[in-house]
PDB file of C-alpha atoms and ligand atoms in Angstrom:
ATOM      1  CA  UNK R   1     -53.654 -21.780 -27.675  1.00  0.00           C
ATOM      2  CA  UNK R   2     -49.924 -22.894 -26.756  1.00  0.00           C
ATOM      3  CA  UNK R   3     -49.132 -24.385 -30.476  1.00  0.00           C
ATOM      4  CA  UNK R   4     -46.335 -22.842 -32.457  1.00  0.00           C
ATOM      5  CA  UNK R   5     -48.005 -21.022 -35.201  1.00  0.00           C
ATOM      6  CA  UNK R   6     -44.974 -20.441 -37.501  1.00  0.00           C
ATOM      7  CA  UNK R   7     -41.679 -22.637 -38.077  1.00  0.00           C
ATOM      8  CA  UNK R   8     -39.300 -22.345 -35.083  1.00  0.00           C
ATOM      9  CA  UNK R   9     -36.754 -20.332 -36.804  1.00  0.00           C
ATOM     10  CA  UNK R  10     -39.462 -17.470 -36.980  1.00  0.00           C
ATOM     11  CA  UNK R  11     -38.615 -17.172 -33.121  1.00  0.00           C
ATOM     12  CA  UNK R  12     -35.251 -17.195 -33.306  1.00  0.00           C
ATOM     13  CA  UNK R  13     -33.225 -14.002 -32.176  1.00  0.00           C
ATOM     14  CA  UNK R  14     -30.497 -12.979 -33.935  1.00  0.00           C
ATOM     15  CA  UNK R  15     -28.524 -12.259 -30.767  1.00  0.00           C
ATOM     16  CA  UNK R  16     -29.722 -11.710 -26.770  1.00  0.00           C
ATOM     17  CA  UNK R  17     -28.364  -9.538 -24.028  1.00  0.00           C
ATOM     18  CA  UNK R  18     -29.381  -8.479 -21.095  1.00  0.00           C
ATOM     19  CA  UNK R  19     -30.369  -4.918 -21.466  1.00  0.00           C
ATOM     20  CA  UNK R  20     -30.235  -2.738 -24.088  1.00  0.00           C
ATOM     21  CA  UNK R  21     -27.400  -0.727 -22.318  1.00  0.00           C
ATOM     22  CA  UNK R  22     -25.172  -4.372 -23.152  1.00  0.00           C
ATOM     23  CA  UNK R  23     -25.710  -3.920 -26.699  1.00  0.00           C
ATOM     24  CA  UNK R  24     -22.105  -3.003 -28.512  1.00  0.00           C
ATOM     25  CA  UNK R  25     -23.833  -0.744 -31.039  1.00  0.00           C
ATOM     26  CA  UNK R  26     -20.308   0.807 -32.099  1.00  0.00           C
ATOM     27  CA  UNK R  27     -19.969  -3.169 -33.350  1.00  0.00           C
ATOM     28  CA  UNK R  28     -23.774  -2.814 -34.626  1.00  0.00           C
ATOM     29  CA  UNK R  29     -22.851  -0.423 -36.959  1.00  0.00           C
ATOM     30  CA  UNK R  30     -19.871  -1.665 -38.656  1.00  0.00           C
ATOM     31  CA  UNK R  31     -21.231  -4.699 -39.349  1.00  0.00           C
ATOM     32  CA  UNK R  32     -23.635  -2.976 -41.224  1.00  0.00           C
ATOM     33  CA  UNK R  33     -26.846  -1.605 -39.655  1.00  0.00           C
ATOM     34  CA  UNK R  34     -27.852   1.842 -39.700  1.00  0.00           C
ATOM     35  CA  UNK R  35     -31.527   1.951 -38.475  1.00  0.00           C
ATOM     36  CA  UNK R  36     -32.873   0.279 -34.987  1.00  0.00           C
ATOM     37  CA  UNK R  37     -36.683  -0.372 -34.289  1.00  0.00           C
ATOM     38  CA  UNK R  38     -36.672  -0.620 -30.581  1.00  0.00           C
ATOM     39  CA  UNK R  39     -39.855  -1.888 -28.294  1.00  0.00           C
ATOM     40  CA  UNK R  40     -40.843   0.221 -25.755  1.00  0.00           C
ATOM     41  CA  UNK R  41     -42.310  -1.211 -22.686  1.00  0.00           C
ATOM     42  CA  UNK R  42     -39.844  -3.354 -20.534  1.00  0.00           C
ATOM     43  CA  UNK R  43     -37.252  -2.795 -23.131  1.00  0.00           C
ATOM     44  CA  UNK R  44     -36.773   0.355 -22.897  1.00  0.00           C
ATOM     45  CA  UNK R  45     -38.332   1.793 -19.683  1.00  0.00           C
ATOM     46  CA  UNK R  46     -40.907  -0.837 -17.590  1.00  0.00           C
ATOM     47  CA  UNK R  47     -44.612  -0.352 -17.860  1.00  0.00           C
ATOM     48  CA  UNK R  48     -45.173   1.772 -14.428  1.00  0.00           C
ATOM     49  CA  UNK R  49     -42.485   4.370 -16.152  1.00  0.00           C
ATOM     50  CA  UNK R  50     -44.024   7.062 -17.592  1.00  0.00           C
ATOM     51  CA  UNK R  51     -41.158   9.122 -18.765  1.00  0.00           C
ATOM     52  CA  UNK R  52     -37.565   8.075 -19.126  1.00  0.00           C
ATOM     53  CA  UNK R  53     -34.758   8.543 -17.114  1.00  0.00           C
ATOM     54  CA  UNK R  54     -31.367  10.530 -17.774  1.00  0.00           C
ATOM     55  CA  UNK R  55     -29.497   7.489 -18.531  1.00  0.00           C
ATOM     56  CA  UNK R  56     -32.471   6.103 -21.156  1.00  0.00           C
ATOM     57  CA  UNK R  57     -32.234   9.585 -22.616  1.00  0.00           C
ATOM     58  CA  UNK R  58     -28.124   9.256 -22.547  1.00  0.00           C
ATOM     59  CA  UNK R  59     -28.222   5.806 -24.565  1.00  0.00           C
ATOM     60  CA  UNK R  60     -30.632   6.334 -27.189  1.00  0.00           C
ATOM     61  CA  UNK R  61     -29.190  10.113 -27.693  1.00  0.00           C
ATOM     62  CA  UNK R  62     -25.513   7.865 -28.390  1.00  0.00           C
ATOM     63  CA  UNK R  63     -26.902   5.742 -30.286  1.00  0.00           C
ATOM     64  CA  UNK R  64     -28.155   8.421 -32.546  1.00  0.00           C
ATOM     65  CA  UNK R  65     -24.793   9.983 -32.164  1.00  0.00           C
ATOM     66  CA  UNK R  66     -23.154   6.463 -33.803  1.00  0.00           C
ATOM     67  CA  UNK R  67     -25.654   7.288 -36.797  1.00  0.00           C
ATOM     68  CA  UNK R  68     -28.357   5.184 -36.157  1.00  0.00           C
ATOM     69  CA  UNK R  69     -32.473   5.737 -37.670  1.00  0.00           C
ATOM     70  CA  UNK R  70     -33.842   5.198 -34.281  1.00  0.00           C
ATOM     71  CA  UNK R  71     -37.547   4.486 -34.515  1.00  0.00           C
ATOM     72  CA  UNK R  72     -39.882   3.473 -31.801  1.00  0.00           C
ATOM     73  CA  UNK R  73     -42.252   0.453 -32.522  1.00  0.00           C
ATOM     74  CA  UNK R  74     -44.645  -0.334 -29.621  1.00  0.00           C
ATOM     75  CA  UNK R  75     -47.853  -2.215 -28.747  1.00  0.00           C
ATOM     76  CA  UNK R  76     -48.652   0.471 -26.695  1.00  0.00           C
ATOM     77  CA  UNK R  77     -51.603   2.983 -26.792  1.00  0.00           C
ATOM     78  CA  UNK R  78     -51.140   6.350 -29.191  1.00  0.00           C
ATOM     79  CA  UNK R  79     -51.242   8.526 -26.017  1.00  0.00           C
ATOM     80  CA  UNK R  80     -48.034   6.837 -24.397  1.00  0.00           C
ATOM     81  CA  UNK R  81     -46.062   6.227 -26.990  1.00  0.00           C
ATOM     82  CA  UNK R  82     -45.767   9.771 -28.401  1.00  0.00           C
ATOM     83  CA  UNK R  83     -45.742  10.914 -25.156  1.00  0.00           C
ATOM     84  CA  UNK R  84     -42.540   8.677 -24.593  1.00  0.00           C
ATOM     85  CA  UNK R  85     -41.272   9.441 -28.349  1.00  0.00           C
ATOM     86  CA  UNK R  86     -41.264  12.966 -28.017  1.00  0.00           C
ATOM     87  CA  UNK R  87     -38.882  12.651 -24.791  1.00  0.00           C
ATOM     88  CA  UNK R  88     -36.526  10.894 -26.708  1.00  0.00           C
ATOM     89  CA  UNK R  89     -37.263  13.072 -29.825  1.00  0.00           C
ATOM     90  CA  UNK R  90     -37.398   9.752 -31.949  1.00  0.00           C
ATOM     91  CA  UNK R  91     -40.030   8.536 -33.979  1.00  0.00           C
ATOM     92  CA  UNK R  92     -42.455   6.069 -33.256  1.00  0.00           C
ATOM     93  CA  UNK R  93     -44.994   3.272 -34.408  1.00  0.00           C
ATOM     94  CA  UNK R  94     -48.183   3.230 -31.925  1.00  0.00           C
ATOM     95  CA  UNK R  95     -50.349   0.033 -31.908  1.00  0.00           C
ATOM     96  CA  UNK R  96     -47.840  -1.913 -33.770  1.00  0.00           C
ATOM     97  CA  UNK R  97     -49.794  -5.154 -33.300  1.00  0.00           C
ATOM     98  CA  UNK R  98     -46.351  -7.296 -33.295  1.00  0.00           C
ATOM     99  CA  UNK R  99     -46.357 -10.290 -34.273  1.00  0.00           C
ATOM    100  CA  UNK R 100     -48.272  -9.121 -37.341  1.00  0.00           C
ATOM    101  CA  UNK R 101     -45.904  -7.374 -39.995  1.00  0.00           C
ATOM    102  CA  UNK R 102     -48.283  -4.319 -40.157  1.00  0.00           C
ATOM    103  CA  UNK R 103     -46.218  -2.108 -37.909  1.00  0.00           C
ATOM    104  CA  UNK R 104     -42.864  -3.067 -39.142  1.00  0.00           C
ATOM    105  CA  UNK R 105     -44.040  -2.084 -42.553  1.00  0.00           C
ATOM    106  CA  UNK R 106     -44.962   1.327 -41.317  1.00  0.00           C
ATOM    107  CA  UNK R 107     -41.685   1.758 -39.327  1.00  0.00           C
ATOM    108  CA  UNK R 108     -39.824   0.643 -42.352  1.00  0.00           C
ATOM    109  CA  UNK R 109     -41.813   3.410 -44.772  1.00  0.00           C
ATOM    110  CA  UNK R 110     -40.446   6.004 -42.247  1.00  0.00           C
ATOM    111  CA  UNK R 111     -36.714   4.602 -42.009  1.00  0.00           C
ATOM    112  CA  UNK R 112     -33.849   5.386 -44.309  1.00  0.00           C
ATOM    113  CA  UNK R 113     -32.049   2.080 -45.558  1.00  0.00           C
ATOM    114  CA  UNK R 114     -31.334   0.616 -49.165  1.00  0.00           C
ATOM    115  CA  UNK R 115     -31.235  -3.302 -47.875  1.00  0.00           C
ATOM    116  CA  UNK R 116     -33.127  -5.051 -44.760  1.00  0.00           C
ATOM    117  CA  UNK R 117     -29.798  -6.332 -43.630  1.00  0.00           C
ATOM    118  CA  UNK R 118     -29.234  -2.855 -42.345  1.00  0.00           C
ATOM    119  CA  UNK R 119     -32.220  -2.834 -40.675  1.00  0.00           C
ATOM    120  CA  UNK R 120     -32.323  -4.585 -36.762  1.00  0.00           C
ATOM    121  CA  UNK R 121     -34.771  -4.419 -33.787  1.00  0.00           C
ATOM    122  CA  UNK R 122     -34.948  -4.992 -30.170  1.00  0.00           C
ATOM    123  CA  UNK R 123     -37.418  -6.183 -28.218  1.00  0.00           C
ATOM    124  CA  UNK R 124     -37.944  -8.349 -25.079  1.00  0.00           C
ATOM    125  CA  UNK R 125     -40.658 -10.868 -26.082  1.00  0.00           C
ATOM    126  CA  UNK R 126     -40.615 -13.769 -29.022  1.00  0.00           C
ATOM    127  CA  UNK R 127     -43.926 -13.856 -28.950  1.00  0.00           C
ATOM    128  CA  UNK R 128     -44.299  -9.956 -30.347  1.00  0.00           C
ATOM    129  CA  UNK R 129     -40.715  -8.838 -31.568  1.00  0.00           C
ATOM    130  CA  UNK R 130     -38.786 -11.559 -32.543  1.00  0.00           C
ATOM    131  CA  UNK R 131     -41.596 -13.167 -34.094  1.00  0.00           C
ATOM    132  CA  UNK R 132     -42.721 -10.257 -35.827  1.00  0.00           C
ATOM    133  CA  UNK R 133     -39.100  -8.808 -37.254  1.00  0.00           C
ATOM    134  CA  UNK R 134     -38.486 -12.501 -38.035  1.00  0.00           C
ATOM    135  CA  UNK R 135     -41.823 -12.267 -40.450  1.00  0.00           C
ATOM    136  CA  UNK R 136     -40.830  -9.093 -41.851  1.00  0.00           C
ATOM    137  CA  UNK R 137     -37.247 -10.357 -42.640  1.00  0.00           C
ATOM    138  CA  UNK R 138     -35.550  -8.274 -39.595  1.00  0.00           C
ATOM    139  CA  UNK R 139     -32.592  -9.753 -37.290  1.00  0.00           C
ATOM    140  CA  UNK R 140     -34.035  -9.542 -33.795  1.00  0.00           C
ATOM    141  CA  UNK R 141     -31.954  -8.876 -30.666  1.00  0.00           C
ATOM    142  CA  UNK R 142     -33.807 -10.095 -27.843  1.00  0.00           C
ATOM    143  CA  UNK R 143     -33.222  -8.807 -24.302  1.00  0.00           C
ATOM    144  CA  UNK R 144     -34.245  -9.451 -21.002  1.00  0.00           C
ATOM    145  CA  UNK R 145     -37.098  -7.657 -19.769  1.00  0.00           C
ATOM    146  CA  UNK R 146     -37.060  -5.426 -17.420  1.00  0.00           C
ATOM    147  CA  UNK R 147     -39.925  -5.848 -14.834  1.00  0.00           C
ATOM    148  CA  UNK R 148     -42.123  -8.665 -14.987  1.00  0.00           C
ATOM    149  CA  UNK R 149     -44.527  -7.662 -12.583  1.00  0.00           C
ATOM    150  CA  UNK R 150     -46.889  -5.444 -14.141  1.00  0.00           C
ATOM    151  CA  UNK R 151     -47.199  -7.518 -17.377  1.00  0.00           C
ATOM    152  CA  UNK R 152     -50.614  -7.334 -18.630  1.00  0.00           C
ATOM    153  CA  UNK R 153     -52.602 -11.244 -18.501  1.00  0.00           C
ATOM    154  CA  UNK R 154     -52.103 -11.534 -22.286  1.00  0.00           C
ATOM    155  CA  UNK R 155     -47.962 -10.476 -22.071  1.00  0.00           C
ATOM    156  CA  UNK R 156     -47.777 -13.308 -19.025  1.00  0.00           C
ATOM    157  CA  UNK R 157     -49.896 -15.830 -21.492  1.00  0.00           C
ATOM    158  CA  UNK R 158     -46.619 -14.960 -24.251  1.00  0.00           C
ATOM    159  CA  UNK R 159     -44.326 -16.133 -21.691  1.00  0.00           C
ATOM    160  CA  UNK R 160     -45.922 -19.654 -21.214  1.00  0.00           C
ATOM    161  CA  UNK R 161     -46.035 -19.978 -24.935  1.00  0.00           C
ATOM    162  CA  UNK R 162     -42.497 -18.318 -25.145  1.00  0.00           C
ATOM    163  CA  UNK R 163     -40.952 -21.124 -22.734  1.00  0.00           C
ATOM    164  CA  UNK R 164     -42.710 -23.738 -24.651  1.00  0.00           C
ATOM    165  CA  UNK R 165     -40.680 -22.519 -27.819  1.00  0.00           C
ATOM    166  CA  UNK R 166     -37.567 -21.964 -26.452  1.00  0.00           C
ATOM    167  CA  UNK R 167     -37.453 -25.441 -25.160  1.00  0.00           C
ATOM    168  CA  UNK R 168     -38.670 -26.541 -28.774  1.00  0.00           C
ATOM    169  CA  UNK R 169     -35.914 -24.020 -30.046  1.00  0.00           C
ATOM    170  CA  UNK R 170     -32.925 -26.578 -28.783  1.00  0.00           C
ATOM    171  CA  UNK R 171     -32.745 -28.942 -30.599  1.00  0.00           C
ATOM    172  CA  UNK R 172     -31.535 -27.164 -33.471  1.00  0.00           C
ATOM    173  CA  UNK R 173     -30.346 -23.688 -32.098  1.00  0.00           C
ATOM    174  CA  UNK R 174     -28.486 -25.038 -28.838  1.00  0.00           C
ATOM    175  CA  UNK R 175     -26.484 -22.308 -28.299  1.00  0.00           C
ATOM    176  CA  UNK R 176     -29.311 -19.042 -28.664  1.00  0.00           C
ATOM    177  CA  UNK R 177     -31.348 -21.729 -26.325  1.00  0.00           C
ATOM    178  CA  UNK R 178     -28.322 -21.386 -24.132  1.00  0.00           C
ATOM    179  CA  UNK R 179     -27.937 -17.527 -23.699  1.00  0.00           C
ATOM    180  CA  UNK R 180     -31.218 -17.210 -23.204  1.00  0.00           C
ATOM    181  CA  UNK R 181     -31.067 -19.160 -20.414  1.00  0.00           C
ATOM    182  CA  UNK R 182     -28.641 -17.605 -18.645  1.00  0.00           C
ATOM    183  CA  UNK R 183     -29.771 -14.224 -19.276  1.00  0.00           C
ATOM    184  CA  UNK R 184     -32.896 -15.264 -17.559  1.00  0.00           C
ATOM    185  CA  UNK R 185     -30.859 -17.037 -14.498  1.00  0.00           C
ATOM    186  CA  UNK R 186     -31.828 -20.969 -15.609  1.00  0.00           C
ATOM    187  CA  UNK R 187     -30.260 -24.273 -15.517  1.00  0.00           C
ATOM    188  CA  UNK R 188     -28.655 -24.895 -18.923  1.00  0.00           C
ATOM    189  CA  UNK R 189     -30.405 -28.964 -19.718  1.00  0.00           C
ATOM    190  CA  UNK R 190     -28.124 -29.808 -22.228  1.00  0.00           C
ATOM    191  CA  UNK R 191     -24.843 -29.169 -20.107  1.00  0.00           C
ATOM    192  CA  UNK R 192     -25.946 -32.228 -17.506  1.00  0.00           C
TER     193      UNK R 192
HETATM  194 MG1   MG G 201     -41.984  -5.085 -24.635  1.00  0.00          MG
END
């Protein structure tokens, strides 16, 4: 159950930050991107959230401003998803069953682009969103999640498997390995 399915680079992010409101999406879009599939649950807002706050509404309502596609891509159940959408008034992807490239497809079929390179996502597990954009040919910004705690068994099962890689991620992507690391508050092994 804990072996690496795909070649490491599949679950490699493009770039990590903390939280999505660390993200320089002025610098997002002129390098080039113009649409955003963003994970819901403990990217956005944590799993006992039901409905955003003001300042969730205030960042992806900017981000729109920029002239960003945003479009929702989540996990989640139908029933939360558009509830959450609809706050936000951005479209969504329900039951995206990340890591498989079935929801990207249909988020991509909805966006407006004329290369994947303009195309990025954010998520905060390997396991489901880096892994999956990765697949589809997506960059992946990876950020910390927001509240462990109420992580179903299966999303704390991805974290075992998601240390194992990033430890397996080192030796040739040192410096991802490294931000990662500190974003999630641990000792850096190659700086001994
Ligand atoms: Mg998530």
């Amino acid at each position: 159950m804990l072996n690496v399915l795909f070649g490491i680079k599949n679950y490699v992010p493009y770039d990590c930050y903390e939280t999505i409101f660390d993200i320089d999406y002025q610098k997002l879009y002129q390098s080039g991107k113009r649409v955003i599939l963003i994970d819901i649950d403990n990217t956005i807002i944590p799993y006992d959230f039901d409905l955003p706050k003001e300042e969730h509404l205030k960042l992806i309502s900017e981000i729109k401003k920029i002239g960003f596609q945003v479009i929702f891509l989540s996990n989640n159940h139908q029933e939360r998803v558009k509830k959450i959408a609809q706050a936000f008034d951005v479209e969504a992807i329900y039951s995206a069953c990340k890591p498989l490239k079935k929801g990207f497809r249909q988020a991509l079929k909805l966006a407006t682009f004329s290369s994947k390179k303009e195309v990025v996502t954010i998520g905060d597990q390997i396991m489901t969103d880096v892994l999956g954009s990765n697949r589809s040919g997506l960059e992946a910004i990876l950020v910390k999640p927001i509240k462990r705690k109420n992580e179903k068994w299966y999303t704390k099962l991805n974290r075992k498997i998601e240390n194992r890689i990033v430890r397996r991620m080192n030796k040739n992507y040192p410096e991802i390995v490294e931000k990662i690391r500190e974003l999630r508050g641990e000792a850096v092994e190659n700086k001994m």
